[in-house]
Amino acid sequence: MPLVTMAEILESAKSGGYAVGAFNINNMEFLQGIVEAAVEERSPVIIAVSEGAMKYAGVEYLSAMVRVAAEKADVPIALHLDHGKHWDKIVLAIRNGFTSVMIDASDKPFDQNVAITKKVVELAHAVGVTVEAELGRLAGVEDIVKVEEREAILTDPQEAKKFVELTEVDALAVAVGTSHGAYKFKGEPKLDIERIRKIRELTDIPLVLHGASGVIPEILELAEKYGAKLAGAKGVPDDQIAEAVKAGICKINIDTDLRLAFLAAVRRELAEKPENFDPRKYLGPGRELVKEVVKRKMRLFGSAGKA
Ligand code: G3H
Ligand code: 13P
Ligand code: ZN
């Protein structure tokens, strides 16, 4: 089917009380693994392309591949710009058929974030494209002991209410204790679930959890067995993701877990078959393990069976 908007996918998720995964791609193998998982799990899915992905692969290549993947699949797929920071990249994404864009001005003061986000909403809504914005900063907060310092980073529920009213965004990324990458926590992983609940009550729009990878222990073990150096890697445990969904998270961003899965499988293939030089024989298993991880996430998020 043709690409759908992210708003359409997230409205169903919000009313159904589940979350939909947004999975990052930079090449064909990740895209195919993700879409095969969505079809097999009967799940809607969001394909996320960052500005870095656009630079690496070219926006035309990525958008054309995603369009073909969506047309061949019989589940709803949205194409989303992840962490759009530059006006020209947002326009480029829209011109290339993205059905959703994120404007990430979360490093700016509140008023500037509002002004920048409003401008993007005006443009995107004029052509039927969904907008996600971010309020709060995604940083490791477990080391911060002072309450006021922690408060300055995490999303303030009252500010979120004001932000949503002023900008009219379709989805809001919130900072509740996660961070990007493979090293999220030094101590015990802890998300501020109560904060999600309060923001949800005050805003009533789909909320987004970035930096949500679990750094799956079996995958980490496999990658390390074949030589990866990832000491100290730690992610968000599955039970906290389930709590976050119950509290009102409707979109969950996953990149690191797919990178680790692909890495582990490719490393295993290269180590076990040193005589092989056919790329299909090591990229294929990478694609297969990406698919397995995505299927696992879809069941955890509750989106499996919803398409
Ligand atoms: O949050 C960022 C995503 O993991 C994409 O990362 O900017 O390296 O493509 P990237
Ligand atoms: P992870 O690094 O936890 O996978 O987060 C990805 C993300 O938030 C992309 O926007
Ligand atoms: Zn992110």
XYZ file of C-alpha atoms and ligand atoms in Angstrom:
328
model
C 0.000 0.000 0.000
C 1.150 3.621 -0.406
C 3.016 5.277 2.473
C 0.729 6.577 5.226
C 1.273 9.522 7.566
C 2.750 8.994 10.996
C -0.248 10.820 12.523
C -2.548 8.113 11.179
C -0.384 5.320 12.670
C -0.006 7.092 16.019
C -3.677 8.007 16.427
C -4.568 4.297 16.234
C -1.739 3.495 18.662
C -2.979 6.133 21.134
C -6.566 4.940 21.087
C -5.461 1.283 21.149
C -3.023 1.746 24.033
C 0.063 0.390 22.244
C 3.256 1.859 20.736
C 4.702 1.649 17.244
C 8.439 1.260 16.639
C 10.397 3.785 14.595
C 13.442 1.949 13.291
C 16.431 3.734 11.710
C 17.787 2.703 8.327
C 20.886 3.611 6.342
C 20.775 0.858 3.715
C 18.640 -1.769 2.001
C 19.335 -4.660 4.359
C 18.019 -2.887 7.465
C 14.936 -1.690 5.575
C 14.126 -5.181 4.292
C 14.653 -6.757 7.713
C 12.302 -4.210 9.330
C 9.574 -4.447 6.690
C 9.664 -8.266 6.591
C 9.231 -8.233 10.380
C 6.258 -5.842 10.105
C 4.541 -8.004 7.494
C 5.107 -11.228 9.451
C 3.945 -9.646 12.726
C 1.033 -7.788 11.094
C 2.327 -4.543 12.596
C 2.333 -0.909 11.465
C 5.861 0.491 11.327
C 7.728 3.800 11.039
C 10.927 3.917 8.986
C 13.255 6.579 10.372
C 15.914 8.331 8.303
C 18.318 10.708 10.044
C 20.182 13.620 8.464
C 23.279 11.400 8.784
C 21.524 8.613 6.859
C 20.589 11.106 4.126
C 24.237 12.115 3.878
C 25.466 8.507 3.836
C 23.052 6.958 1.338
C 21.373 9.904 -0.384
C 17.798 10.920 0.327
C 16.604 9.871 -3.155
C 17.936 6.330 -2.742
C 16.438 5.912 0.714
C 13.038 7.399 -0.085
C 12.754 5.369 -3.314
C 13.566 2.139 -1.456
C 11.069 2.861 1.302
C 8.356 3.702 -1.228
C 8.924 0.373 -3.012
C 8.970 -1.515 0.299
C 5.662 0.100 1.327
C 3.999 -0.632 -1.997
C 4.953 -4.308 -1.777
C 3.824 -4.599 1.859
C 0.243 -4.861 3.099
C 0.801 -3.135 6.449
C 0.858 0.656 7.139
C 4.326 2.197 6.763
C 5.321 5.837 7.402
C 8.595 7.445 6.262
C 9.907 9.819 8.909
C 12.827 12.261 9.175
C 14.530 11.570 12.511
C 16.068 14.521 14.450
C 15.651 17.109 11.693
C 17.830 20.030 12.750
C 18.108 22.009 9.529
C 15.341 23.728 7.574
C 16.835 22.639 4.205
C 16.860 18.959 5.280
C 13.234 19.194 6.392
C 12.210 20.684 3.036
C 14.286 18.044 1.232
C 12.581 15.242 3.144
C 9.118 16.628 2.348
C 10.034 17.049 -1.328
C 11.182 13.431 -1.379
C 7.877 12.094 -0.153
C 8.489 11.706 3.592
C 5.126 11.492 5.329
C 6.490 12.769 8.638
C 9.314 14.974 9.911
C 10.846 15.596 13.304
C 12.048 19.089 14.129
C 14.537 18.788 16.945
C 15.173 22.213 18.447
C 15.388 20.752 21.951
C 18.811 22.332 22.527
C 17.265 25.825 22.168
C 15.490 27.818 24.899
C 11.720 27.190 25.175
C 10.596 30.240 23.161
C 13.001 29.541 20.304
C 12.023 25.863 20.257
C 8.376 26.979 19.985
C 9.105 29.457 17.171
C 11.179 26.994 15.115
C 8.680 24.170 15.620
C 5.737 26.405 14.637
C 7.429 27.279 11.352
C 7.897 23.590 10.513
C 4.309 22.768 11.520
C 3.016 25.500 9.203
C 4.983 24.130 6.244
C 4.404 20.409 6.893
C 0.700 20.652 7.703
C 0.099 22.611 4.495
C 1.119 19.470 2.581
C -0.340 16.854 4.930
C 2.927 15.829 6.595
C 3.072 14.886 10.298
C 5.374 16.774 12.703
C 7.171 15.498 15.810
C 9.025 17.935 18.071
C 11.119 17.484 21.203
C 11.046 19.169 24.588
C 13.650 18.393 27.235
C 17.150 17.034 26.730
C 18.118 13.400 26.273
C 21.168 12.977 28.452
C 22.339 10.427 30.948
C 20.716 11.685 34.143
C 21.602 8.876 36.528
C 24.733 10.659 37.645
C 22.840 13.845 38.491
C 21.968 13.849 42.156
C 20.620 17.375 42.501
C 16.860 17.490 41.911
C 16.952 20.915 40.243
C 19.617 19.814 37.726
C 17.586 16.725 36.867
C 14.447 18.857 36.458
C 16.295 21.166 34.059
C 16.948 18.270 31.689
C 13.780 16.186 31.898
C 10.570 17.389 30.231
C 8.417 19.548 32.481
C 4.726 18.484 32.163
C 3.343 22.047 32.416
C 5.822 23.270 29.787
C 4.845 20.344 27.572
C 1.184 21.397 27.783
C 2.074 24.957 26.808
C 4.415 23.762 24.033
C 1.771 21.535 22.434
C -0.871 24.305 22.596
C 1.455 26.888 21.053
C 2.955 24.718 18.294
C 0.114 22.328 17.373
C 2.619 19.497 16.810
C 1.274 15.996 16.178
C 3.672 14.099 18.449
C 6.039 15.068 21.234
C 9.380 13.482 22.149
C 9.936 13.658 25.890
C 13.018 13.327 28.071
C 12.323 10.868 30.886
C 15.735 9.372 31.606
C 16.825 7.652 28.379
C 19.730 8.628 26.146
C 20.944 7.659 22.673
C 23.474 4.925 21.970
C 24.709 1.770 23.712
C 25.817 3.272 27.048
C 22.665 4.602 28.660
C 23.150 3.837 32.329
C 26.127 3.363 34.613
C 23.966 2.194 37.512
C 20.427 0.795 37.550
C 18.319 1.760 34.522
C 15.413 3.955 35.618
C 12.795 5.771 33.559
C 10.546 8.449 35.070
C 7.242 6.690 34.363
C 5.206 9.089 36.532
C 6.457 11.986 34.389
C 5.189 10.260 31.226
C 1.784 9.808 32.888
C 1.571 13.506 33.839
C 2.607 14.715 30.382
C 0.100 12.363 28.787
C -2.709 13.707 31.013
C -1.893 17.327 30.221
C -1.201 17.092 26.484
C -3.317 14.270 25.080
C -1.087 13.795 22.005
C 1.050 10.753 21.104
C 4.291 10.796 23.114
C 7.615 9.565 21.776
C 10.424 7.751 23.572
C 13.863 8.235 22.026
C 16.958 6.336 23.113
C 14.832 3.287 23.863
C 17.136 0.445 22.795
C 17.431 -2.411 25.253
C 21.031 -3.377 24.370
C 19.693 -6.959 24.354
C 22.013 -9.145 26.481
C 22.058 -12.155 24.080
C 22.892 -9.912 21.116
C 25.606 -8.124 23.092
C 27.048 -11.490 24.103
C 27.082 -12.690 20.484
C 28.800 -9.522 19.241
C 31.392 -9.732 22.024
C 31.982 -13.448 21.400
C 33.091 -12.508 17.887
C 35.380 -9.688 18.959
C 33.220 -6.573 19.445
C 34.457 -4.290 22.233
C 31.364 -3.029 24.050
C 32.260 -3.136 27.740
C 29.752 -1.273 29.913
C 26.982 -1.193 27.283
C 23.549 -1.041 28.932
C 20.037 -0.230 27.670
C 16.434 0.091 28.796
C 15.031 -3.221 30.133
C 11.883 -4.635 28.502
C 9.752 -4.255 31.645
C 10.403 -0.493 31.745
C 9.475 -0.175 28.074
C 6.193 -1.968 28.817
C 5.555 0.457 31.720
C 6.307 3.442 29.481
C 3.776 2.225 26.909
C 1.133 1.791 29.626
C 1.834 5.338 30.811
C 1.220 6.835 27.351
C 4.212 6.359 25.015
C 2.952 5.715 21.453
C 6.181 5.780 19.397
C 9.455 4.122 20.371
C 12.722 4.871 18.571
C 15.174 2.042 18.048
C 18.492 2.306 16.253
C 21.242 0.919 18.515
C 19.615 -2.524 18.940
C 19.495 -3.000 15.161
C 23.090 -1.829 14.757
C 24.196 -4.330 17.402
C 22.183 -7.180 15.837
C 23.597 -6.532 12.381
C 27.110 -6.250 13.772
C 26.835 -9.497 15.749
C 25.584 -11.510 12.768
C 28.105 -10.088 10.306
C 30.970 -10.648 12.764
C 29.867 -14.245 13.296
C 29.697 -14.922 9.554
C 33.077 -13.363 8.857
C 34.715 -15.238 11.729
C 33.155 -18.611 10.962
C 33.557 -18.519 7.169
C 36.861 -16.752 6.510
C 36.978 -18.238 2.992
C 33.718 -16.470 1.966
C 33.880 -13.246 -0.043
C 30.305 -13.071 -1.303
C 28.716 -10.065 0.497
C 25.260 -11.654 0.337
C 26.529 -14.402 2.608
C 27.367 -12.043 5.471
C 24.918 -9.174 4.856
C 22.010 -11.638 4.531
C 22.457 -13.028 8.069
C 22.758 -9.417 9.304
C 19.375 -8.667 7.725
C 17.920 -11.826 9.295
C 18.988 -10.895 12.830
C 17.708 -7.314 12.383
C 14.355 -8.867 11.447
C 14.307 -11.086 14.546
C 15.025 -8.115 16.828
C 12.329 -5.971 15.170
C 9.774 -8.781 15.565
C 10.648 -9.009 19.254
C 10.166 -5.228 19.653
C 6.797 -5.281 17.876
C 5.516 -7.889 20.338
C 6.915 -5.913 23.293
C 5.410 -2.601 22.102
C 2.009 -4.226 21.495
C 1.871 -3.268 17.797
C 2.025 -6.895 16.576
C -1.337 -7.948 15.208
C -2.591 -4.346 14.904
C -2.259 -4.051 11.087
O 19.106 9.353 17.331
C 19.798 9.209 16.345
C 19.742 7.957 15.557
O 20.287 6.887 16.286
C 20.406 8.162 14.229
O 21.784 8.247 14.382
O 22.501 10.422 13.388
O 24.090 8.452 13.563
O 22.206 8.437 11.915
P 22.699 8.939 13.242
P 18.761 4.224 20.523
O 20.157 4.724 20.361
O 18.473 3.880 21.961
O 18.444 3.092 19.615
O 17.767 5.433 20.160
C 17.470 5.717 18.820
C 16.771 7.027 18.642
O 16.296 7.667 19.564
C 16.665 7.528 17.264
O 16.034 8.768 17.202
Zn 16.463 9.979 18.909
